[in-house]
Amino acid sequence: KRLHAKDAALASLPVSAVQTAAGRVTSSVLDAAMDQLVTSGRLVREGRDGIRHKDHSSSLSDADQRDLERVRAALARGEGQPPAPEDLEADLSLTRPRVERLLRLLVNRREAFQAGEYFFDQGWTDASKAKLAAFAAEHGGFKPADARTMLDTTRKWIIPFLEALDRQGFSKRLGDKRVVR
């Protein structure tokens, strides 16, 4: 419940966050305890790696929902050149902690994709992955310059974006090219 209180708008918590909060408890003991709490109905598993208290609700206030939509819309307008958090703060008249919280919510809800310090709209990300996959299928991979041109962005944004796609398992770097997995 204390972890949910830190950001009540998150639908569930990653199990890794619970493990970190548990501190010195070994993972096998913590896993057994969480399994018992799930079995008893006190905790609920969400997806592959999420868990929440049975009474937790992630409903957003009207103000939170409006601000979340404003940030999401700003990311969508940015496409391959998304605004930095400090730009969102200034343009939307929001505090830095609020912008950071809203960005975390969007990532958690899979409405934004984080690549280093940048956040891309998930719709743009999905469309970009489809373009990269089609190009890679035809050409045996793609170079950052190919991706930069195809996605109408610059090196500033494309390199962190491609590195994040590599970490996600979408692509793999082989020399100066990337192949889609």
Tab-separated table of C-alpha atoms in Angstrom:
chain	number	residue	atom	x	y	z
A	1	LYS	CA	0.000	0.000	0.000
A	2	ARG	CA	2.895	2.390	0.744
A	3	LEU	CA	4.358	1.789	-2.718
A	4	HIS	CA	0.990	2.497	-4.345
A	5	ALA	CA	0.714	5.708	-2.315
A	6	LYS	CA	3.873	7.052	-3.989
A	7	ASP	CA	2.065	7.147	-7.324
A	8	ALA	CA	-1.522	6.019	-6.984
A	9	ALA	CA	-2.245	6.522	-10.688
A	10	LEU	CA	-0.054	3.571	-11.688
A	11	ALA	CA	-2.284	0.568	-12.325
A	12	SER	CA	0.254	-1.878	-10.897
A	13	LEU	CA	3.801	-1.996	-9.616
A	14	PRO	CA	6.647	-3.850	-11.259
A	15	VAL	CA	7.642	-6.825	-9.128
A	16	SER	CA	11.197	-5.418	-9.207
A	17	ALA	CA	9.968	-2.313	-7.327
A	18	VAL	CA	8.521	-4.527	-4.612
A	19	GLN	CA	11.789	-6.471	-4.448
A	20	THR	CA	13.773	-3.235	-4.095
A	21	ALA	CA	11.451	-1.990	-1.356
A	22	ALA	CA	11.738	-5.308	0.506
A	23	GLY	CA	15.482	-4.734	0.852
A	24	ARG	CA	17.364	-7.675	2.278
A	25	VAL	CA	14.590	-10.226	1.837
A	26	THR	CA	15.846	-12.912	-0.510
A	27	SER	CA	14.003	-13.124	-3.814
A	28	SER	CA	12.868	-16.716	-3.171
A	29	VAL	CA	11.288	-15.730	0.170
A	30	LEU	CA	9.674	-12.645	-1.357
A	31	ASP	CA	8.355	-14.639	-4.343
A	32	ALA	CA	6.850	-17.225	-1.981
A	33	ALA	CA	5.262	-14.502	0.159
A	34	MET	CA	3.796	-12.740	-2.897
A	35	ASP	CA	2.481	-16.053	-4.275
A	36	GLN	CA	0.766	-16.704	-0.922
A	37	LEU	CA	-0.732	-13.191	-0.903
A	38	VAL	CA	-1.978	-13.675	-4.483
A	39	THR	CA	-3.488	-17.046	-3.541
A	40	SER	CA	-5.225	-15.500	-0.522
A	41	GLY	CA	-6.575	-12.684	-2.705
A	42	ARG	CA	-4.729	-9.814	-0.992
A	43	LEU	CA	-2.544	-9.134	-4.061
A	44	VAL	CA	-3.433	-9.337	-7.744
A	45	ARG	CA	-0.987	-10.150	-10.561
A	46	GLU	CA	-1.199	-7.771	-13.523
A	47	GLY	CA	0.332	-8.975	-16.778
A	48	ARG	CA	3.760	-10.540	-16.891
A	49	ASP	CA	5.542	-8.447	-14.256
A	50	GLY	CA	2.977	-6.340	-12.426
A	51	ILE	CA	1.398	-6.699	-9.026
A	52	ARG	CA	-1.078	-4.591	-7.071
A	53	HIS	CA	-2.953	-4.582	-3.790
A	54	LYS	CA	-6.508	-5.919	-4.197
A	55	ASP	CA	-8.046	-2.584	-3.140
A	56	HIS	CA	-5.864	-0.382	-5.352
A	57	SER	CA	-7.491	1.700	-8.073
A	58	SER	CA	-5.518	3.713	-10.609
A	59	SER	CA	-8.312	6.128	-11.442
A	60	LEU	CA	-7.059	9.597	-12.298
A	61	SER	CA	-8.627	12.843	-11.186
A	62	ASP	CA	-10.057	15.024	-13.944
A	63	ALA	CA	-7.077	17.404	-13.605
A	64	ASP	CA	-4.589	14.526	-13.835
A	65	GLN	CA	-6.376	13.129	-16.877
A	66	ARG	CA	-6.360	16.538	-18.618
A	67	ASP	CA	-2.645	17.074	-17.913
A	68	LEU	CA	-1.813	13.529	-18.995
A	69	GLU	CA	-3.589	14.116	-22.304
A	70	ARG	CA	-1.790	17.450	-22.790
A	71	VAL	CA	1.614	15.780	-22.324
A	72	ARG	CA	0.662	12.868	-24.600
A	73	ALA	CA	-0.517	15.291	-27.285
A	74	ALA	CA	2.754	17.252	-27.046
A	75	LEU	CA	4.726	14.022	-27.540
A	76	ALA	CA	2.549	13.102	-30.527
A	77	ARG	CA	3.139	16.520	-32.117
A	78	GLY	CA	6.891	16.102	-31.616
A	79	GLU	CA	6.993	12.822	-33.550
A	80	GLY	CA	10.685	11.987	-34.083
A	81	GLN	CA	11.835	15.139	-32.311
A	82	PRO	CA	10.020	14.981	-28.985
A	83	PRO	CA	10.036	17.841	-26.493
A	84	ALA	CA	12.393	17.585	-23.536
A	85	PRO	CA	10.811	17.431	-20.064
A	86	GLU	CA	11.934	21.016	-19.391
A	87	ASP	CA	10.154	22.139	-22.570
A	88	LEU	CA	6.979	20.365	-21.493
A	89	GLU	CA	7.283	22.064	-18.125
A	90	ALA	CA	7.510	25.516	-19.714
A	91	ASP	CA	5.061	24.999	-22.586
A	92	LEU	CA	2.347	23.384	-20.461
A	93	SER	CA	2.925	25.405	-17.259
A	94	LEU	CA	3.507	22.291	-15.175
A	95	THR	CA	6.041	21.660	-12.427
A	96	ARG	CA	9.015	19.406	-13.149
A	97	PRO	CA	7.889	16.687	-10.696
A	98	ARG	CA	4.429	16.698	-12.300
A	99	VAL	CA	5.869	16.375	-15.824
A	100	GLU	CA	8.112	13.511	-14.692
A	101	ARG	CA	5.163	11.755	-13.026
A	102	LEU	CA	2.982	12.153	-16.114
A	103	LEU	CA	5.747	10.812	-18.364
A	104	ARG	CA	6.146	7.768	-16.058
A	105	LEU	CA	2.401	7.203	-16.260
A	106	LEU	CA	2.429	7.364	-20.046
A	107	VAL	CA	5.301	4.871	-20.241
A	108	ASN	CA	3.588	2.581	-17.712
A	109	ARG	CA	0.367	2.721	-19.732
A	110	ARG	CA	2.337	2.072	-22.943
A	111	GLU	CA	1.290	5.405	-24.420
A	112	ALA	CA	4.896	6.656	-24.537
A	113	PHE	CA	8.261	5.038	-25.213
A	114	GLN	CA	11.316	6.097	-23.231
A	115	ALA	CA	14.661	6.270	-24.998
A	116	GLY	CA	17.278	7.611	-22.614
A	117	GLU	CA	16.155	11.057	-21.520
A	118	TYR	CA	13.630	11.353	-24.364
A	119	PHE	CA	10.003	10.232	-24.531
A	120	PHE	CA	8.361	9.375	-27.845
A	121	ASP	CA	4.656	8.965	-28.525
A	122	GLN	CA	3.855	5.247	-28.633
A	123	GLY	CA	1.864	5.577	-31.862
A	124	TRP	CA	4.856	7.191	-33.583
A	125	THR	CA	7.125	4.515	-32.074
A	126	ASP	CA	4.946	1.672	-33.387
A	127	ALA	CA	4.752	3.215	-36.873
A	128	SER	CA	8.531	3.772	-36.844
A	129	LYS	CA	9.207	0.170	-35.871
A	130	ALA	CA	7.036	-0.986	-38.779
A	131	LYS	CA	8.977	1.252	-41.208
A	132	LEU	CA	12.326	0.050	-39.860
A	133	ALA	CA	11.251	-3.594	-40.072
A	134	ALA	CA	10.086	-3.206	-43.677
A	135	PHE	CA	13.318	-1.448	-44.669
A	136	ALA	CA	15.435	-4.064	-42.866
A	137	ALA	CA	13.573	-6.907	-44.582
A	138	GLU	CA	14.306	-5.383	-47.975
A	139	HIS	CA	17.899	-4.292	-47.316
A	140	GLY	CA	19.163	-6.801	-44.742
A	141	GLY	CA	19.194	-4.246	-41.939
A	142	PHE	CA	19.516	-0.513	-41.535
A	143	LYS	CA	22.100	2.028	-40.464
A	144	PRO	CA	21.373	4.947	-38.131
A	145	ALA	CA	21.532	7.295	-41.138
A	146	ASP	CA	18.842	5.210	-42.876
A	147	ALA	CA	16.639	5.373	-39.785
A	148	ARG	CA	17.278	9.104	-39.356
A	149	THR	CA	16.173	9.824	-42.924
A	150	MET	CA	13.262	7.408	-42.923
A	151	LEU	CA	11.884	8.727	-39.618
A	152	ASP	CA	12.575	12.403	-40.366
A	153	THR	CA	14.611	13.080	-37.254
A	154	THR	CA	18.173	13.920	-36.284
A	155	ARG	CA	21.109	12.056	-34.768
A	156	LYS	CA	20.305	13.651	-31.379
A	157	TRP	CA	17.107	11.612	-31.151
A	158	ILE	CA	17.717	8.616	-33.422
A	159	ILE	CA	20.702	7.180	-31.552
A	160	PRO	CA	18.953	6.964	-28.139
A	161	PHE	CA	15.819	5.696	-29.911
A	162	LEU	CA	17.719	2.901	-31.698
A	163	GLU	CA	19.620	1.974	-28.534
A	164	ALA	CA	16.324	1.695	-26.649
A	165	LEU	CA	14.904	-0.518	-29.423
A	166	ASP	CA	18.017	-2.714	-29.089
A	167	ARG	CA	17.485	-3.018	-25.304
A	168	GLN	CA	13.813	-3.817	-25.887
A	169	GLY	CA	14.829	-6.681	-28.191
A	170	PHE	CA	13.330	-5.229	-31.360
A	171	SER	CA	16.704	-4.873	-33.079
A	172	LYS	CA	20.298	-5.947	-32.667
A	173	ARG	CA	23.389	-3.994	-33.599
A	174	LEU	CA	25.817	-5.809	-35.886
A	175	GLY	CA	28.738	-3.558	-36.720
A	176	ASP	CA	27.415	-0.370	-38.299
A	177	LYS	CA	24.001	-1.925	-39.097
A	178	ARG	CA	21.052	-3.080	-37.094
A	179	VAL	CA	18.927	-6.105	-37.887
A	180	VAL	CA	15.390	-6.673	-36.709
A	181	ARG	CA	15.021	-9.661	-34.422
